[in-house]
Amino acid sequence: MKKVLPALVLMGVVYAGLQLLSIPINAVALAIVLMVAFCLLKIPVAVAIVIAALLGGLHAGMSFDAVLKALNDNLLGGAQVGMTYIMVGAFAVALARSGILEWVAQKISARLNVQGQKVQAQIKWTLFAIFIVASLISQNLVPVHIAFIPVLIPPLLGVMNKLQIDRRMVACILACCISASYLLLPFGFGAIYLNDILLENFNSVGAAAGLAGTADMAPKAMFWPVMGILAGMLFAIFVSYRKPRIYKDIPLSNRDEGAPVVIKWQQLLFTLVAIAATVLCQVLFDSLFLGALLGFVILGFSGIYRWQAQDDVFTHGVRLMAEIAVIITIASGFAGVLNATGEIDSLVASAKDLFGDNKMLGVFVMLAIGLFITIGFGDSFASVPILAPVYIPLSLALGLSPLATMAMLGAAAALGDAGSPASTISLGATAGLNADGQHDHVKDSVIPAFLHANIGMLLFAFVAILYL
């Protein structure tokens, strides 16, 4: 609070000074800057978005009632995506209750023999392969998001300590593969980002300019930006964190080392059926919400956990995804207020005058601003509706093709997700790797992920957008 109040007062003084000097302030730019500033001051993200929308609308000359109406009228689209998130959260917790992930981790740990240099190398690369595959399928085939990390990683920390694996490398693997999966593959969370959010906003905002994207465009637009993320991961593995790092062997106080997890064949069968049903619903009905709901019900009937515990499982799932769902919902309302101010066109015109014919400068600045915004509140899904009203007309004004425009929007929104202190990806990595208290959230998760996932993506996206 001691730092927040002086910062807010300073912002108010700067705003008043600009007003006294009759320096024009664009309402859209003001709202976005305020939103990011509030997030950096640790004001809850949802509160920061609403306050920034209100202040931006009032600055534009809208009445308080008009701002609220614009905010409320645009919540529906985000709410639909948010409900899908909540249902997936419930399915993720139910799947974790099955014990499958912990059982797999214990089996791996029991079979790994760390004797001999050649054997150690084989074990190390086996672990990396497990982390990569688990991260990839957690967003698509088995959409549990980051819920697998606190279950899979802690039982393997002892083996990682003996192999002297740098946990910063593992944090980069998790962050890069999770990001790459939902940004490129149109299933699970990828279907939400690519189809329900990116494509939907591209078509709704771009309709005035005659844009009409198709489902196959989104993966094509995001291919090269994702290759940048994977290049960053490879750099982390082979260059940045390839040297051994020593950790202490600290027993985990929150689990009984002598009690192995036992999985009955019925549990395994019902879990596989639930996963298969979830995937089939996505493919046949294009509905992750229905798939997650069906998977949750199947696991409920399987006896993996007590029938009376279903409310508890569902509530934990809501807690897991509630913040993301609320932010996505409110972000749609924020975008509605930006449109209602009527000052997007003037902002685009001013930016076009600033960039002139320098497309390279325009593309780089737009990507950098997207990185700054997403770092502020740590969620790429919510960034798309915030950036779309400004970035789509500005991209077209710079002469970008429809595919490059979609790549610009998708990449600018995704930049910063894996490297934000508030990102669920970074928080999930820390939750698993810091189970024994030897992995710092900022120094060992946030900064490594930012340097490798975001910089790689920024460079590849910059070049791709110029040539698409």
Tab-separated table of C-alpha atoms in Angstrom:
chain	number	residue	atom	x	y	z
A	1	MET	CA	0.000	0.000	0.000
A	2	LYS	CA	2.925	2.342	0.751
A	3	LYS	CA	4.069	2.078	-2.872
A	4	VAL	CA	0.625	1.955	-4.486
A	5	LEU	CA	-0.756	5.242	-3.157
A	6	PRO	CA	2.245	7.389	-4.218
A	7	ALA	CA	2.161	5.757	-7.667
A	8	LEU	CA	-1.551	6.472	-8.065
A	9	VAL	CA	-1.052	10.071	-6.923
A	10	LEU	CA	1.804	10.496	-9.398
A	11	MET	CA	-0.346	9.137	-12.217
A	12	GLY	CA	-3.107	11.561	-11.274
A	13	VAL	CA	-0.684	14.479	-11.233
A	14	VAL	CA	0.708	13.574	-14.654
A	15	TYR	CA	-2.807	13.279	-16.077
A	16	ALA	CA	-3.845	16.644	-14.595
A	17	GLY	CA	-0.683	18.272	-15.946
A	18	LEU	CA	-1.336	17.019	-19.458
A	19	GLN	CA	-4.908	18.271	-19.245
A	20	LEU	CA	-3.784	21.727	-18.058
A	21	LEU	CA	-1.295	21.929	-20.925
A	22	SER	CA	-4.081	20.927	-23.348
A	23	ILE	CA	-2.065	17.960	-24.583
A	24	PRO	CA	-4.506	15.491	-26.185
A	25	ILE	CA	-4.701	12.011	-24.666
A	26	ASN	CA	-6.231	9.186	-26.638
A	27	ALA	CA	-8.822	7.384	-24.505
A	28	VAL	CA	-7.887	3.945	-25.868
A	29	ALA	CA	-4.189	4.446	-25.175
A	30	LEU	CA	-5.017	5.843	-21.732
A	31	ALA	CA	-7.161	2.836	-20.800
A	32	ILE	CA	-4.514	0.321	-21.910
A	33	VAL	CA	-1.664	2.124	-20.139
A	34	LEU	CA	-3.718	2.427	-16.953
A	35	MET	CA	-4.654	-1.253	-17.078
A	36	VAL	CA	-1.020	-2.357	-17.351
A	37	ALA	CA	0.087	0.136	-14.679
A	38	PHE	CA	-2.568	-1.100	-12.239
A	39	CYS	CA	-1.531	-4.716	-12.851
A	40	LEU	CA	2.120	-3.870	-12.224
A	41	LEU	CA	1.049	-2.238	-8.945
A	42	LYS	CA	-0.386	-5.635	-7.927
A	43	ILE	CA	-4.005	-4.524	-8.119
A	44	PRO	CA	-6.082	-7.634	-8.948
A	45	VAL	CA	-6.188	-8.057	-12.720
A	46	ALA	CA	-9.984	-8.145	-13.018
A	47	VAL	CA	-10.296	-4.984	-10.903
A	48	ALA	CA	-7.541	-3.280	-12.899
A	49	ILE	CA	-9.298	-3.989	-16.210
A	50	VAL	CA	-12.661	-2.672	-15.016
A	51	ILE	CA	-11.226	0.517	-13.476
A	52	ALA	CA	-9.117	1.199	-16.572
A	53	ALA	CA	-12.177	0.717	-18.805
A	54	LEU	CA	-14.241	3.125	-16.678
A	55	LEU	CA	-11.535	5.802	-16.650
A	56	GLY	CA	-10.874	5.448	-20.369
A	57	GLY	CA	-14.563	5.723	-21.203
A	58	LEU	CA	-15.088	8.734	-18.944
A	59	HIS	CA	-12.055	10.461	-20.464
A	60	ALA	CA	-13.599	9.936	-23.908
A	61	GLY	CA	-16.670	11.883	-22.792
A	62	MET	CA	-18.964	8.911	-22.256
A	63	SER	CA	-21.384	8.975	-19.360
A	64	PHE	CA	-20.925	6.511	-16.513
A	65	ASP	CA	-24.061	4.627	-17.578
A	66	ALA	CA	-22.835	4.443	-21.181
A	67	VAL	CA	-19.500	2.958	-20.075
A	68	LEU	CA	-21.230	0.338	-17.944
A	69	LYS	CA	-23.577	-0.540	-20.799
A	70	ALA	CA	-20.676	-1.004	-23.225
A	71	LEU	CA	-18.909	-3.133	-20.621
A	72	ASN	CA	-21.929	-5.317	-19.872
A	73	ASP	CA	-23.062	-5.724	-23.465
A	74	ASN	CA	-19.759	-7.322	-24.441
A	75	LEU	CA	-19.313	-9.785	-21.603
A	76	LEU	CA	-21.187	-12.657	-23.259
A	77	GLY	CA	-18.467	-13.755	-25.680
A	78	GLY	CA	-15.863	-13.913	-22.951
A	79	ALA	CA	-18.276	-15.618	-20.560
A	80	GLN	CA	-18.756	-18.526	-22.971
A	81	VAL	CA	-15.015	-19.137	-23.102
A	82	GLY	CA	-14.763	-18.650	-19.342
A	83	MET	CA	-17.355	-21.362	-18.663
A	84	THR	CA	-15.360	-23.761	-20.820
A	85	TYR	CA	-12.286	-22.980	-18.726
A	86	ILE	CA	-14.152	-23.732	-15.500
A	87	MET	CA	-15.460	-27.055	-16.795
A	88	VAL	CA	-11.984	-28.041	-17.951
A	89	GLY	CA	-10.684	-27.146	-14.487
A	90	ALA	CA	-13.167	-29.552	-12.897
A	91	PHE	CA	-12.108	-32.311	-15.294
A	92	ALA	CA	-8.422	-31.608	-14.572
A	93	VAL	CA	-8.914	-31.957	-10.806
A	94	ALA	CA	-10.957	-35.141	-11.266
A	95	LEU	CA	-8.198	-36.563	-13.455
A	96	ALA	CA	-5.571	-35.646	-10.862
A	97	ARG	CA	-7.662	-37.398	-8.172
A	98	SER	CA	-7.387	-40.605	-10.186
A	99	GLY	CA	-3.737	-40.821	-9.126
A	100	ILE	CA	-2.603	-41.701	-12.650
A	101	LEU	CA	-0.022	-38.933	-12.915
A	102	GLU	CA	1.545	-39.648	-9.526
A	103	TRP	CA	1.536	-43.371	-10.292
A	104	VAL	CA	3.398	-42.720	-13.554
A	105	ALA	CA	5.889	-40.478	-11.763
A	106	GLN	CA	6.591	-43.113	-9.112
A	107	LYS	CA	7.049	-45.822	-11.745
A	108	ILE	CA	9.554	-43.642	-13.582
A	109	SER	CA	11.403	-42.789	-10.400
A	110	ALA	CA	11.574	-46.444	-9.314
A	111	ARG	CA	12.934	-47.645	-12.650
A	112	LEU	CA	15.566	-44.951	-13.069
A	113	ASN	CA	19.043	-46.129	-12.161
A	114	VAL	CA	21.564	-43.315	-11.975
A	115	GLN	CA	24.717	-45.436	-12.103
A	116	GLY	CA	27.200	-44.751	-14.893
A	117	GLN	CA	27.689	-41.671	-17.067
A	118	LYS	CA	26.102	-43.208	-20.164
A	119	VAL	CA	23.074	-44.379	-18.210
A	120	GLN	CA	22.721	-40.964	-16.588
A	121	ALA	CA	22.616	-39.297	-19.999
A	122	GLN	CA	19.910	-41.705	-21.155
A	123	ILE	CA	17.874	-41.043	-18.033
A	124	LYS	CA	18.253	-37.276	-18.408
A	125	TRP	CA	16.990	-37.281	-21.983
A	126	THR	CA	14.185	-39.652	-21.019
A	127	LEU	CA	13.063	-37.169	-18.376
A	128	PHE	CA	13.206	-34.298	-20.886
A	129	ALA	CA	11.098	-36.321	-23.315
A	130	ILE	CA	8.548	-37.004	-20.562
A	131	PHE	CA	8.334	-33.312	-19.659
A	132	ILE	CA	7.917	-32.328	-23.322
A	133	VAL	CA	5.225	-34.901	-24.073
A	134	ALA	CA	3.330	-34.200	-20.837
A	135	SER	CA	3.403	-30.440	-21.521
A	136	LEU	CA	2.199	-30.850	-25.099
A	137	ILE	CA	-0.716	-33.180	-24.373
A	138	SER	CA	-1.774	-31.198	-21.272
A	139	GLN	CA	-3.199	-28.484	-23.532
A	140	ASN	CA	-4.798	-30.668	-26.200
A	141	LEU	CA	-5.194	-34.425	-25.871
A	142	VAL	CA	-5.635	-34.369	-22.074
A	143	PRO	CA	-6.625	-30.751	-21.382
A	144	VAL	CA	-5.570	-30.403	-17.744
A	145	HIS	CA	-3.532	-27.203	-18.343
A	146	ILE	CA	-0.895	-26.816	-15.607
A	147	ALA	CA	-2.557	-29.216	-13.149
A	148	PHE	CA	-0.155	-32.029	-14.100
A	149	ILE	CA	2.975	-30.145	-12.983
A	150	PRO	CA	2.524	-30.235	-9.164
A	151	VAL	CA	1.637	-33.941	-9.472
A	152	LEU	CA	4.275	-35.171	-11.940
A	153	ILE	CA	7.352	-33.102	-11.052
A	154	PRO	CA	7.819	-33.411	-7.232
A	155	PRO	CA	8.287	-37.240	-7.196
A	156	LEU	CA	11.038	-36.816	-9.813
A	157	LEU	CA	12.999	-34.077	-8.009
A	158	GLY	CA	15.217	-36.620	-6.236
A	159	VAL	CA	16.284	-38.158	-9.541
A	160	MET	CA	16.814	-34.691	-11.053
A	161	ASN	CA	19.020	-33.771	-8.068
A	162	LYS	CA	21.207	-36.850	-8.570
A	163	LEU	CA	21.542	-36.003	-12.261
A	164	GLN	CA	22.296	-32.360	-11.328
A	165	ILE	CA	19.734	-31.091	-13.857
A	166	ASP	CA	19.313	-27.317	-13.784
A	167	ARG	CA	15.677	-26.727	-12.886
A	168	ARG	CA	15.676	-23.488	-14.878
A	169	MET	CA	16.016	-25.666	-17.963
A	170	VAL	CA	12.997	-27.714	-16.900
A	171	ALA	CA	11.028	-24.501	-16.280
A	172	CYS	CA	11.824	-23.426	-19.856
A	173	ILE	CA	10.811	-26.819	-21.257
A	174	LEU	CA	7.470	-26.677	-19.452
A	175	ALA	CA	6.771	-23.055	-20.387
A	176	CYS	CA	7.804	-23.383	-24.030
A	177	CYS	CA	5.999	-26.660	-24.722
A	178	ILE	CA	2.790	-25.616	-22.966
A	179	SER	CA	2.763	-22.341	-24.913
A	180	ALA	CA	3.628	-23.996	-28.230
A	181	SER	CA	0.889	-26.583	-27.798
A	182	TYR	CA	-2.083	-24.257	-27.323
A	183	LEU	CA	-0.778	-21.711	-29.819
A	184	LEU	CA	-0.477	-24.184	-32.682
A	185	LEU	CA	-2.691	-27.258	-32.227
A	186	PRO	CA	-6.447	-26.537	-32.548
A	187	PHE	CA	-7.645	-28.968	-29.872
A	188	GLY	CA	-8.388	-28.473	-26.199
A	189	PHE	CA	-7.016	-25.148	-25.023
A	190	GLY	CA	-5.673	-24.693	-28.535
A	191	ALA	CA	-9.246	-24.756	-29.831
A	192	ILE	CA	-10.161	-22.049	-27.320
A	193	TYR	CA	-7.248	-19.789	-28.232
A	194	LEU	CA	-7.122	-20.325	-32.004
A	195	ASN	CA	-10.823	-20.675	-32.818
A	196	ASP	CA	-12.937	-19.235	-30.009
A	197	ILE	CA	-10.710	-16.242	-29.287
A	198	LEU	CA	-8.199	-15.437	-32.055
A	199	LEU	CA	-10.353	-16.308	-35.075
A	200	GLU	CA	-13.547	-14.970	-33.480
A	201	ASN	CA	-11.995	-11.579	-32.698
A	202	PHE	CA	-10.261	-11.450	-36.080
A	203	ASN	CA	-13.586	-11.904	-37.863
A	204	SER	CA	-15.708	-9.691	-35.623
A	205	VAL	CA	-13.282	-6.752	-35.582
A	206	GLY	CA	-12.098	-7.247	-39.148
A	207	ALA	CA	-15.600	-7.522	-40.627
A	208	ALA	CA	-15.681	-3.777	-41.279
A	209	ALA	CA	-12.548	-4.131	-43.423
A	210	GLY	CA	-13.856	-7.180	-45.264
A	211	LEU	CA	-11.734	-9.727	-43.377
A	212	ALA	CA	-13.138	-13.241	-43.109
A	213	GLY	CA	-10.725	-15.729	-41.573
A	214	THR	CA	-11.133	-19.489	-41.719
A	215	ALA	CA	-10.215	-22.151	-39.148
A	216	ASP	CA	-7.169	-23.294	-41.110
A	217	MET	CA	-5.671	-19.786	-41.081
A	218	ALA	CA	-5.003	-19.621	-37.337
A	219	PRO	CA	-2.475	-22.517	-37.128
A	220	LYS	CA	-0.757	-21.247	-40.286
A	221	ALA	CA	-0.491	-17.746	-38.845
A	222	MET	CA	0.971	-19.019	-35.577
A	223	PHE	CA	3.403	-21.587	-37.046
A	224	TRP	CA	6.529	-19.411	-37.230
A	225	PRO	CA	5.959	-17.609	-33.915
A	226	VAL	CA	5.683	-21.041	-32.277
A	227	MET	CA	8.896	-22.163	-33.987
A	228	GLY	CA	10.540	-19.210	-32.220
A	229	ILE	CA	9.331	-20.544	-28.865
A	230	LEU	CA	10.737	-23.997	-29.610
A	231	ALA	CA	14.036	-22.464	-30.770
A	232	GLY	CA	14.219	-20.667	-27.431
A	233	MET	CA	13.643	-23.971	-25.617
A	234	LEU	CA	16.452	-25.669	-27.551
A	235	PHE	CA	18.756	-22.756	-26.697
A	236	ALA	CA	17.923	-23.211	-23.011
A	237	ILE	CA	18.675	-26.955	-23.178
A	238	PHE	CA	21.892	-26.891	-25.187
A	239	VAL	CA	23.386	-23.513	-24.254
A	240	SER	CA	21.966	-21.555	-21.324
A	241	TYR	CA	21.417	-24.279	-18.712
A	242	ARG	CA	23.381	-27.264	-20.005
A	243	LYS	CA	25.898	-27.168	-17.127
A	244	PRO	CA	25.184	-29.247	-13.983
A	245	ARG	CA	23.620	-27.478	-11.015
A	246	ILE	CA	23.814	-28.901	-7.502
A	247	TYR	CA	20.732	-29.128	-5.273
A	248	LYS	CA	20.332	-30.519	-1.770
A	249	ASP	CA	18.399	-33.752	-1.257
A	250	ILE	CA	15.502	-32.526	0.856
A	251	PRO	CA	12.678	-34.999	1.649
A	252	LEU	CA	9.250	-33.743	0.645
A	253	SER	CA	7.203	-33.278	3.798
A	254	ASN	CA	3.865	-33.368	1.978
A	255	ARG	CA	4.055	-36.931	0.746
A	256	ASP	CA	4.729	-40.351	2.260
A	257	GLU	CA	7.871	-41.677	0.538
A	258	GLY	CA	7.132	-45.228	1.659
A	259	ALA	CA	3.580	-45.430	0.391
A	260	PRO	CA	3.473	-46.182	-3.339
A	261	VAL	CA	0.400	-45.224	-5.321
A	262	VAL	CA	-1.622	-48.271	-6.350
A	263	ILE	CA	-3.796	-48.050	-9.467
A	264	LYS	CA	-6.457	-50.691	-10.076
A	265	TRP	CA	-7.220	-51.727	-13.628
A	266	GLN	CA	-10.741	-50.296	-13.319
A	267	GLN	CA	-9.315	-46.882	-12.470
A	268	LEU	CA	-6.970	-46.986	-15.437
A	269	LEU	CA	-9.770	-48.102	-17.760
A	270	PHE	CA	-12.223	-45.389	-16.668
A	271	THR	CA	-9.500	-42.736	-16.879
A	272	LEU	CA	-8.639	-43.726	-20.444
A	273	VAL	CA	-12.341	-43.793	-21.375
A	274	ALA	CA	-12.827	-40.312	-19.882
A	275	ILE	CA	-9.866	-38.961	-21.844
A	276	ALA	CA	-11.072	-40.604	-25.065
A	277	ALA	CA	-14.593	-39.208	-24.570
A	278	THR	CA	-13.199	-35.711	-24.056
A	279	VAL	CA	-11.151	-35.886	-27.251
A	280	LEU	CA	-14.035	-37.336	-29.300
A	281	CYS	CA	-16.408	-34.577	-28.195
A	282	GLN	CA	-13.891	-31.996	-29.351
A	283	VAL	CA	-13.558	-33.652	-32.748
A	284	LEU	CA	-17.201	-34.583	-33.378
A	285	PHE	CA	-19.048	-31.680	-31.760
A	286	ASP	CA	-16.338	-28.993	-31.643
A	287	SER	CA	-17.107	-28.529	-27.952
A	288	LEU	CA	-14.417	-28.712	-25.300
A	289	PHE	CA	-17.032	-27.750	-22.699
A	290	LEU	CA	-19.142	-30.831	-23.495
A	291	GLY	CA	-16.047	-33.038	-23.646
A	292	ALA	CA	-14.777	-31.897	-20.246
A	293	LEU	CA	-18.270	-32.292	-18.768
A	294	LEU	CA	-18.566	-35.850	-20.094
A	295	GLY	CA	-15.069	-36.718	-18.853
A	296	PHE	CA	-15.910	-35.361	-15.405
A	297	VAL	CA	-19.115	-37.417	-15.233
A	298	ILE	CA	-17.346	-40.625	-16.328
A	299	LEU	CA	-14.679	-40.194	-13.667
A	300	GLY	CA	-17.419	-39.500	-11.121
A	301	PHE	CA	-19.121	-42.810	-11.893
A	302	SER	CA	-15.826	-44.728	-11.940
A	303	GLY	CA	-15.399	-44.802	-8.166
A	304	ILE	CA	-11.963	-43.177	-8.355
A	305	TYR	CA	-13.199	-40.788	-5.690
A	306	ARG	CA	-16.285	-40.959	-3.505
A	307	TRP	CA	-19.549	-39.902	-5.176
A	308	GLN	CA	-20.179	-37.532	-2.274
A	309	ALA	CA	-16.871	-35.809	-3.057
A	310	GLN	CA	-18.007	-34.604	-6.493
A	311	ASP	CA	-18.937	-31.160	-5.208
A	312	ASP	CA	-15.503	-30.839	-3.621
A	313	VAL	CA	-13.747	-31.905	-6.842
A	314	PHE	CA	-15.810	-29.502	-8.936
A	315	THR	CA	-15.173	-26.642	-6.482
A	316	HIS	CA	-11.418	-27.257	-6.650
A	317	GLY	CA	-11.659	-27.193	-10.429
A	318	VAL	CA	-13.471	-23.869	-10.325
A	319	ARG	CA	-10.743	-22.456	-8.072
A	320	LEU	CA	-8.085	-23.689	-10.483
A	321	MET	CA	-9.535	-21.845	-13.478
A	322	ALA	CA	-11.844	-19.202	-11.984
A	323	GLU	CA	-9.369	-16.317	-12.141
A	324	ILE	CA	-8.565	-16.980	-15.799
A	325	ALA	CA	-12.254	-17.324	-16.666
A	326	VAL	CA	-13.141	-14.033	-14.962
A	327	ILE	CA	-10.268	-12.177	-16.636
A	328	ILE	CA	-11.234	-13.464	-20.095
A	329	THR	CA	-14.858	-12.468	-19.527
A	330	ILE	CA	-14.027	-8.954	-18.341
A	331	ALA	CA	-11.469	-8.494	-21.125
A	332	SER	CA	-14.301	-8.807	-23.665
A	333	GLY	CA	-16.140	-6.014	-21.870
A	334	PHE	CA	-12.955	-3.931	-21.867
A	335	ALA	CA	-12.681	-4.316	-25.639
A	336	GLY	CA	-16.308	-3.224	-25.950
A	337	VAL	CA	-15.571	-0.016	-24.054
A	338	LEU	CA	-12.557	0.678	-26.293
A	339	ASN	CA	-14.796	0.404	-29.339
A	340	ALA	CA	-17.493	2.567	-27.747
A	341	THR	CA	-15.060	5.456	-27.144
A	342	GLY	CA	-14.828	6.004	-30.899
A	343	GLU	CA	-11.141	6.859	-30.575
A	344	ILE	CA	-9.605	3.715	-32.069
A	345	ASP	CA	-9.533	5.219	-35.568
A	346	SER	CA	-7.709	8.324	-34.358
A	347	LEU	CA	-5.182	6.175	-32.488
A	348	VAL	CA	-4.569	4.084	-35.603
A	349	ALA	CA	-4.170	7.226	-37.710
A	350	SER	CA	-1.683	8.700	-35.225
A	351	ALA	CA	0.311	5.481	-35.146
A	352	LYS	CA	0.300	5.316	-38.945
A	353	ASP	CA	1.633	8.882	-39.095
A	354	LEU	CA	4.345	7.920	-36.609
A	355	PHE	CA	5.428	4.792	-38.488
A	356	GLY	CA	4.927	6.241	-41.953
A	357	ASP	CA	5.996	3.690	-44.544
A	358	ASN	CA	8.382	1.964	-42.134
A	359	LYS	CA	6.634	-1.382	-41.826
A	360	MET	CA	9.520	-2.917	-39.872
A	361	LEU	CA	9.290	-0.289	-37.154
A	362	GLY	CA	5.519	-0.612	-36.959
A	363	VAL	CA	5.603	-4.409	-36.636
A	364	PHE	CA	8.335	-4.360	-33.999
A	365	VAL	CA	6.634	-1.691	-31.873
A	366	MET	CA	3.285	-3.504	-32.016
A	367	LEU	CA	4.886	-6.786	-30.927
A	368	ALA	CA	6.768	-5.020	-28.120
A	369	ILE	CA	3.565	-3.346	-26.883
A	370	GLY	CA	1.789	-6.707	-26.926
A	371	LEU	CA	4.629	-8.164	-24.845
A	372	PHE	CA	4.337	-5.289	-22.364
A	373	ILE	CA	0.563	-5.641	-22.022
A	374	THR	CA	0.536	-9.409	-21.536
A	375	ILE	CA	3.411	-9.235	-19.040
A	376	GLY	CA	1.161	-6.895	-17.048
A	377	PHE	CA	-1.545	-9.423	-16.271
A	378	GLY	CA	-0.103	-12.699	-17.531
A	379	ASP	CA	-2.802	-14.154	-19.764
A	380	SER	CA	-2.632	-14.347	-23.553
A	381	PHE	CA	-6.250	-15.501	-23.837
A	382	ALA	CA	-7.466	-12.215	-22.357
A	383	SER	CA	-5.011	-10.123	-24.385
A	384	VAL	CA	-6.602	-10.916	-27.756
A	385	PRO	CA	-9.910	-9.052	-27.253
A	386	ILE	CA	-7.996	-6.116	-25.753
A	387	LEU	CA	-5.553	-5.810	-28.653
A	388	ALA	CA	-7.876	-6.747	-31.549
A	389	PRO	CA	-9.770	-3.410	-31.891
A	390	VAL	CA	-6.463	-1.547	-32.290
A	391	TYR	CA	-4.115	-4.059	-33.876
A	392	ILE	CA	-6.287	-5.268	-36.740
A	393	PRO	CA	-6.955	-1.830	-38.305
A	394	LEU	CA	-3.365	-0.750	-37.596
A	395	SER	CA	-1.957	-3.890	-39.250
A	396	LEU	CA	-4.099	-3.291	-42.315
A	397	ALA	CA	-3.003	0.359	-42.371
A	398	LEU	CA	0.609	-0.849	-42.454
A	399	GLY	CA	-0.196	-2.989	-45.495
A	400	LEU	CA	-0.028	-6.399	-43.800
A	401	SER	CA	-1.829	-9.308	-45.430
A	402	PRO	CA	-4.797	-10.959	-43.653
A	403	LEU	CA	-2.593	-13.898	-42.620
A	404	ALA	CA	0.130	-11.565	-41.332
A	405	THR	CA	-2.526	-9.538	-39.502
A	406	MET	CA	-3.749	-12.669	-37.734
A	407	ALA	CA	-0.160	-13.632	-36.894
A	408	MET	CA	0.404	-10.148	-35.495
A	409	LEU	CA	-2.643	-10.347	-33.246
A	410	GLY	CA	-1.983	-13.915	-32.091
A	411	ALA	CA	1.726	-13.427	-31.450
A	412	ALA	CA	1.396	-9.991	-29.802
A	413	ALA	CA	-1.204	-11.389	-27.399
A	414	ALA	CA	0.824	-14.516	-26.599
A	415	LEU	CA	4.101	-12.673	-26.015
A	416	GLY	CA	4.706	-12.363	-22.308
A	417	ASP	CA	2.377	-15.127	-21.154
A	418	ALA	CA	5.099	-17.609	-20.216
A	419	GLY	CA	7.340	-14.891	-18.777
A	420	SER	CA	4.863	-13.030	-16.596
A	421	PRO	CA	5.043	-13.399	-12.798
A	422	ALA	CA	1.241	-13.718	-12.811
A	423	SER	CA	1.086	-16.305	-15.609
A	424	THR	CA	-0.471	-19.652	-14.722
A	425	ILE	CA	2.318	-21.312	-16.729
A	426	SER	CA	5.088	-19.729	-14.648
A	427	LEU	CA	3.169	-20.287	-11.414
A	428	GLY	CA	2.558	-23.931	-12.332
A	429	ALA	CA	6.242	-24.536	-13.081
A	430	THR	CA	7.231	-23.053	-9.734
A	431	ALA	CA	4.584	-25.089	-7.884
A	432	GLY	CA	6.223	-28.304	-9.091
A	433	LEU	CA	9.912	-27.387	-9.115
A	434	ASN	CA	9.831	-25.611	-5.751
A	435	ALA	CA	8.279	-28.520	-3.858
A	436	ASP	CA	11.466	-28.760	-1.772
A	437	GLY	CA	12.011	-24.993	-1.506
A	438	GLN	CA	14.997	-24.763	-3.887
A	439	HIS	CA	13.450	-23.009	-6.885
A	440	ASP	CA	12.744	-19.263	-6.840
A	441	HIS	CA	9.657	-18.130	-8.764
A	442	VAL	CA	11.113	-14.984	-10.332
A	443	LYS	CA	14.789	-15.897	-10.760
A	444	ASP	CA	14.307	-19.545	-11.743
A	445	SER	CA	10.925	-19.614	-13.538
A	446	VAL	CA	9.895	-16.143	-14.710
A	447	ILE	CA	13.186	-14.741	-15.996
A	448	PRO	CA	14.366	-17.926	-17.802
A	449	ALA	CA	10.953	-18.373	-19.448
A	450	PHE	CA	10.844	-14.723	-20.461
A	451	LEU	CA	14.317	-14.763	-21.990
A	452	HIS	CA	13.840	-17.955	-23.986
A	453	ALA	CA	10.141	-18.288	-24.857
A	454	ASN	CA	9.404	-14.609	-25.456
A	455	ILE	CA	12.580	-13.416	-27.155
A	456	GLY	CA	12.585	-16.417	-29.490
A	457	MET	CA	8.949	-15.821	-30.353
A	458	LEU	CA	9.479	-12.075	-30.799
A	459	LEU	CA	12.288	-12.559	-33.323
A	460	PHE	CA	10.578	-15.303	-35.348
A	461	ALA	CA	7.211	-13.508	-35.330
A	462	PHE	CA	8.836	-10.243	-36.454
A	463	VAL	CA	10.406	-11.865	-39.518
A	464	ALA	CA	7.352	-14.012	-40.319
A	465	ILE	CA	4.883	-11.119	-40.191
A	466	LEU	CA	6.984	-9.118	-42.626
A	467	TYR	CA	6.958	-11.932	-45.189
A	468	LEU	CA	3.558	-13.605	-44.748
